[in-house]
Tab-separated table of C-alpha atoms in Angstrom:
chain	number	residue	atom	x	y	z
A	4	SER	CA	14.718	-1.039	-14.731
A	5	ASP	CA	13.184	-4.249	-16.005
A	6	GLY	CA	12.841	-5.466	-12.436
A	7	ALA	CA	10.666	-2.423	-11.679
A	8	LEU	CA	8.287	-3.349	-14.513
A	9	LYS	CA	8.164	-6.934	-13.289
A	10	ALA	CA	7.336	-5.801	-9.750
A	11	ALA	CA	4.687	-3.347	-10.978
A	12	ARG	CA	3.024	-6.027	-13.076
A	13	PHE	CA	3.023	-8.396	-10.102
A	14	MET	CA	1.342	-5.702	-7.985
A	15	GLU	CA	-1.319	-5.272	-10.679
A	16	LEU	CA	-1.844	-9.030	-10.793
A	17	CYS	CA	-2.375	-9.207	-7.029
A	18	ASP	CA	-4.721	-6.221	-7.121
A	19	ALA	CA	-6.729	-7.729	-9.981
A	20	PHE	CA	-7.314	-10.985	-8.110
A	21	ASP	CA	-7.839	-9.550	-4.625
A	22	LEU	CA	-4.557	-10.692	-3.126
A	23	PRO	CA	-3.148	-8.490	-0.330
A	24	LEU	CA	0.494	-7.473	-0.731
A	25	LEU	CA	3.329	-7.815	1.760
A	26	PHE	CA	6.413	-5.719	0.972
A	27	LEU	CA	9.607	-7.020	2.605
A	28	CYS	CA	11.816	-3.992	2.153
A	29	ASP	CA	15.595	-4.224	1.854
A	30	THR	CA	16.671	-1.813	-0.851
A	31	PRO	CA	19.600	0.596	-1.279
A	32	GLY	CA	17.421	2.641	-3.642
A	33	PHE	CA	17.135	2.901	-7.399
A	34	MET	CA	20.269	2.469	-9.466
A	35	VAL	CA	21.031	5.727	-11.268
A	36	GLY	CA	23.558	6.763	-13.868
A	37	PRO	CA	24.020	6.917	-17.659
A	38	GLU	CA	23.653	3.167	-18.176
A	39	SER	CA	20.471	3.026	-16.119
A	40	GLU	CA	18.997	6.024	-17.910
A	41	ARG	CA	19.695	4.486	-21.311
A	42	GLY	CA	17.427	1.638	-20.213
A	43	ALA	CA	14.491	4.040	-19.620
A	44	ALA	CA	14.877	3.818	-15.850
A	45	VAL	CA	12.670	6.804	-15.049
A	46	ARG	CA	9.729	5.520	-17.066
A	47	LYS	CA	10.005	1.972	-15.756
A	48	MET	CA	10.611	2.869	-12.115
A	49	SER	CA	7.783	5.404	-12.049
A	50	ARG	CA	5.466	2.551	-12.959
A	51	LEU	CA	5.867	1.276	-9.396
A	52	PHE	CA	4.442	4.523	-8.033
A	53	ALA	CA	1.598	4.660	-10.546
A	54	VAL	CA	0.503	1.139	-9.692
A	55	GLY	CA	1.129	1.550	-5.953
A	56	SER	CA	-1.032	4.656	-5.757
A	57	SER	CA	-3.956	2.834	-7.376
A	58	LEU	CA	-3.895	-0.340	-5.263
A	59	SER	CA	-7.248	-1.240	-3.778
A	60	VAL	CA	-6.150	-4.357	-1.898
A	61	PRO	CA	-4.613	-4.003	1.572
A	62	PHE	CA	-0.836	-3.975	1.713
A	63	PHE	CA	1.755	-4.119	4.464
A	64	THR	CA	5.380	-3.007	4.580
A	65	LEU	CA	8.019	-4.605	6.773
A	66	VAL	CA	11.478	-3.026	6.582
A	67	LEU	CA	14.067	-5.735	7.249
A	68	ARG	CA	17.316	-3.868	6.663
A	69	ARG	CA	17.756	-0.986	4.205
A	70	ALA	CA	15.112	1.500	3.083
A	71	TYR	CA	16.799	4.245	1.095
A	72	GLY	CA	15.512	6.836	-1.339
A	73	LEU	CA	12.680	6.443	-3.801
A	74	GLY	CA	13.315	2.706	-3.851
A	75	ALA	CA	12.044	2.520	-0.273
A	76	MET	CA	8.944	4.512	-1.209
A	77	ALA	CA	8.279	2.147	-4.082
A	78	MET	CA	8.605	-0.763	-1.652
A	79	SER	CA	5.846	0.838	0.405
A	80	GLY	CA	3.253	1.051	-2.333
A	81	GLY	CA	4.477	4.544	-3.213
A	82	LEU	CA	3.571	5.519	0.366
A	83	ALA	CA	-0.112	5.518	-0.572
A	84	VAL	CA	-2.147	6.034	2.591
A	85	GLY	CA	-5.458	4.462	1.497
A	86	PRO	CA	-5.210	0.673	1.799
A	87	ASN	CA	-1.850	0.723	3.604
A	88	VAL	CA	-2.496	-1.271	6.778
A	89	PHE	CA	0.866	-0.898	8.511
A	90	HIS	CA	4.468	0.107	7.973
A	91	ALA	CA	6.764	-1.546	10.536
A	92	SER	CA	10.507	-2.041	10.878
A	93	TRP	CA	12.852	-4.537	12.434
A	94	PRO	CA	15.469	-3.096	14.828
A	95	SER	CA	18.106	-3.853	12.170
A	96	ALA	CA	16.457	-1.473	9.693
A	97	GLU	CA	17.965	1.785	8.528
A	98	ALA	CA	16.470	4.452	6.290
A	99	GLY	CA	17.284	7.724	4.620
A	100	PRO	CA	17.021	9.788	1.437
A	101	MET	CA	19.961	7.909	-0.108
A	102	GLY	CA	22.620	5.338	0.796
A	103	LEU	CA	24.912	6.556	3.577
A	104	GLU	CA	28.165	5.939	1.712
A	105	GLY	CA	27.027	7.986	-1.271
A	106	ALA	CA	25.486	10.677	0.928
A	107	ILE	CA	28.767	11.146	2.813
A	108	GLU	CA	30.890	11.238	-0.347
A	109	LEU	CA	28.620	13.832	-1.938
A	110	GLY	CA	27.517	15.873	1.055
A	111	PHE	CA	30.924	16.130	2.711
A	112	ALA	CA	33.134	16.131	-0.373
A	113	LYS	CA	34.895	19.371	0.583
A	114	GLU	CA	35.523	18.289	4.170
A	115	LEU	CA	36.868	14.900	3.077
A	116	ALA	CA	39.076	16.506	0.442
A	117	ALA	CA	40.450	18.971	2.998
A	118	ALA	CA	41.200	16.191	5.469
A	119	GLY	CA	42.883	14.139	2.755
A	120	SER	CA	45.129	17.023	1.688
A	121	VAL	CA	47.015	17.192	4.997
A	122	PRO	CA	50.651	16.197	4.345
A	123	LEU	CA	51.759	12.764	5.584
A	124	VAL	CA	48.574	11.961	7.514
A	125	GLY	CA	46.026	12.970	4.874
A	126	GLU	CA	44.748	9.505	3.987
A	127	ALA	CA	44.423	8.431	7.619
A	128	ALA	CA	42.670	11.713	8.523
A	129	ARG	CA	40.248	11.305	5.638
A	130	ARG	CA	39.492	7.735	6.691
A	131	ARG	CA	38.863	8.764	10.322
A	132	LEU	CA	36.532	11.584	9.245
A	133	HIS	CA	34.674	9.249	6.916
A	134	GLU	CA	34.227	6.650	9.676
A	135	SER	CA	33.031	9.335	12.103
A	136	LEU	CA	30.476	10.661	9.615
A	137	LEU	CA	29.337	7.135	8.827
A	138	HIS	CA	28.863	6.336	12.523
A	139	THR	CA	26.785	9.505	13.015
A	140	GLY	CA	24.747	8.732	9.916
A	141	LEU	CA	24.026	5.187	11.045
A	142	GLU	CA	22.760	6.477	14.393
A	143	ARG	CA	20.375	8.883	12.680
A	144	ALA	CA	19.279	6.298	10.112
A	145	GLY	CA	18.514	3.624	12.711
A	146	ALA	CA	15.018	2.185	12.955
A	147	THR	CA	14.092	3.764	16.293
A	148	SER	CA	15.435	7.162	15.248
A	149	VAL	CA	13.556	7.096	11.935
A	150	ALA	CA	10.343	5.901	13.604
A	151	ARG	CA	10.174	9.145	15.568
A	152	THR	CA	9.798	11.277	12.455
A	153	LEU	CA	8.746	9.193	9.440
A	154	GLU	CA	5.864	6.931	8.407
A	155	THR	CA	6.809	3.984	10.630
A	156	ASP	CA	4.050	2.608	12.849
A	157	ASP	CA	6.361	0.632	15.104
A	158	VAL	CA	9.744	-1.042	15.470
A	159	ILE	CA	8.975	-4.675	16.178
A	160	ASP	CA	10.759	-7.809	17.317
A	161	PRO	CA	11.399	-9.953	14.206
A	162	ALA	CA	9.803	-12.851	16.069
A	163	ASP	CA	6.522	-10.891	16.104
A	164	SER	CA	6.415	-10.408	12.332
A	165	ARG	CA	4.015	-13.273	11.674
A	166	ALA	CA	1.604	-12.018	14.338
A	167	TRP	CA	1.658	-8.505	12.840
A	168	ILE	CA	0.908	-9.834	9.377
A	169	VAL	CA	-1.926	-12.063	10.571
A	170	HIS	CA	-3.426	-9.236	12.635
A	171	GLY	CA	-3.108	-6.896	9.645
A	172	LEU	CA	-4.947	-9.313	7.363
A	173	ASP	CA	-7.710	-9.764	9.938
A	174	ALA	CA	-8.045	-6.011	10.446
A	175	ALA	CA	-8.193	-5.340	6.694
A	176	ALA	CA	-10.870	-7.994	6.191
A	177	VAL	CA	-13.070	-6.585	8.956
A	178	SER	CA	-12.587	-3.039	7.667
A	179	ALA	CA	-13.602	-4.082	4.154
A	180	GLU	CA	-16.723	-5.899	5.366
A	181	ARG	CA	-17.900	-2.987	7.509
A	182	GLY	CA	-16.745	-0.263	5.166
A	183	ASP	CA	-14.918	1.393	8.068
A	184	GLY	CA	-11.981	2.262	5.875
A	185	GLY	CA	-13.923	4.325	3.369
A	186	ALA	CA	-13.837	3.909	-0.379
A	187	ASP	CA	-10.437	2.228	-0.493
A	188	ALA	CA	-11.303	-0.511	1.983
A	189	ALA	CA	-14.775	-1.017	0.523
A	190	ALA	CA	-13.223	-1.385	-2.928
A	191	TRP	CA	-11.312	-4.441	-1.783
A	192	ARG	CA	-13.026	-7.349	-3.586
A	193	THR	CA	-15.969	-5.338	-4.962
A	194	ARG	CA	-16.693	-2.226	-6.982
A	195	ARG	CA	-18.822	0.570	-5.604
A	196	ASP	CA	-21.875	-0.825	-7.385
A	197	GLY	CA	-21.422	-4.116	-5.536
A	198	GLN	CA	-20.185	-6.068	-8.529
A	199	LYS	CA	-16.896	-7.918	-8.738
A	200	ARG	CA	-14.084	-5.715	-9.929
A	201	ARG	CA	-12.842	-6.480	-13.408
A	202	PRO	CA	-9.262	-7.783	-13.349
A	203	CYS	CA	-6.993	-5.411	-15.237
A	204	VAL	CA	-3.305	-6.060	-15.819
A	205	SER	CA	-1.134	-3.997	-18.156
A	206	PRO	CA	-0.028	-5.888	-21.278
A	207	TRP	CA	3.566	-4.596	-20.943
């Protein structure tokens, strides 16, 4: 929870001083549960989305490994479409609405329980079913599979990451100078009246 506030404040700081953001995403999602909720998790984590949706500087998302649940959305600027330059993944990336282990335990609880109740071989049968479901889930959550349906621009060779970032920075700078990107791109570095934007960072 506190980490979410720290990340949101950092995003505000970068936005206030015209620094583009690069999100290197490897998250299993937000931690949930009674202990997390006692720490005001919802309020603190939602701050990431509030700040991400108001970013005026260009930002880039590179998924390195895991991108699950709302945590992945937060690591993509809340999936704001304005100044988002690109959203790319390494081949090692995997994504989904929640972590695969938890999704299998919750979504297939009845099937796993039934397999585990078989006399003598129940535990082995449950383990085989779990492994089969996990294998299927990993195939569907793979980077190339996800790129066909979600907001992924491309699955890239990790060795090309630097080139993508440099090209993204160049493209964002040209777009801001020409105003090709509309209000969001034009707002990078200046306000609509042509004056420097006033830095604004939350005090908490």
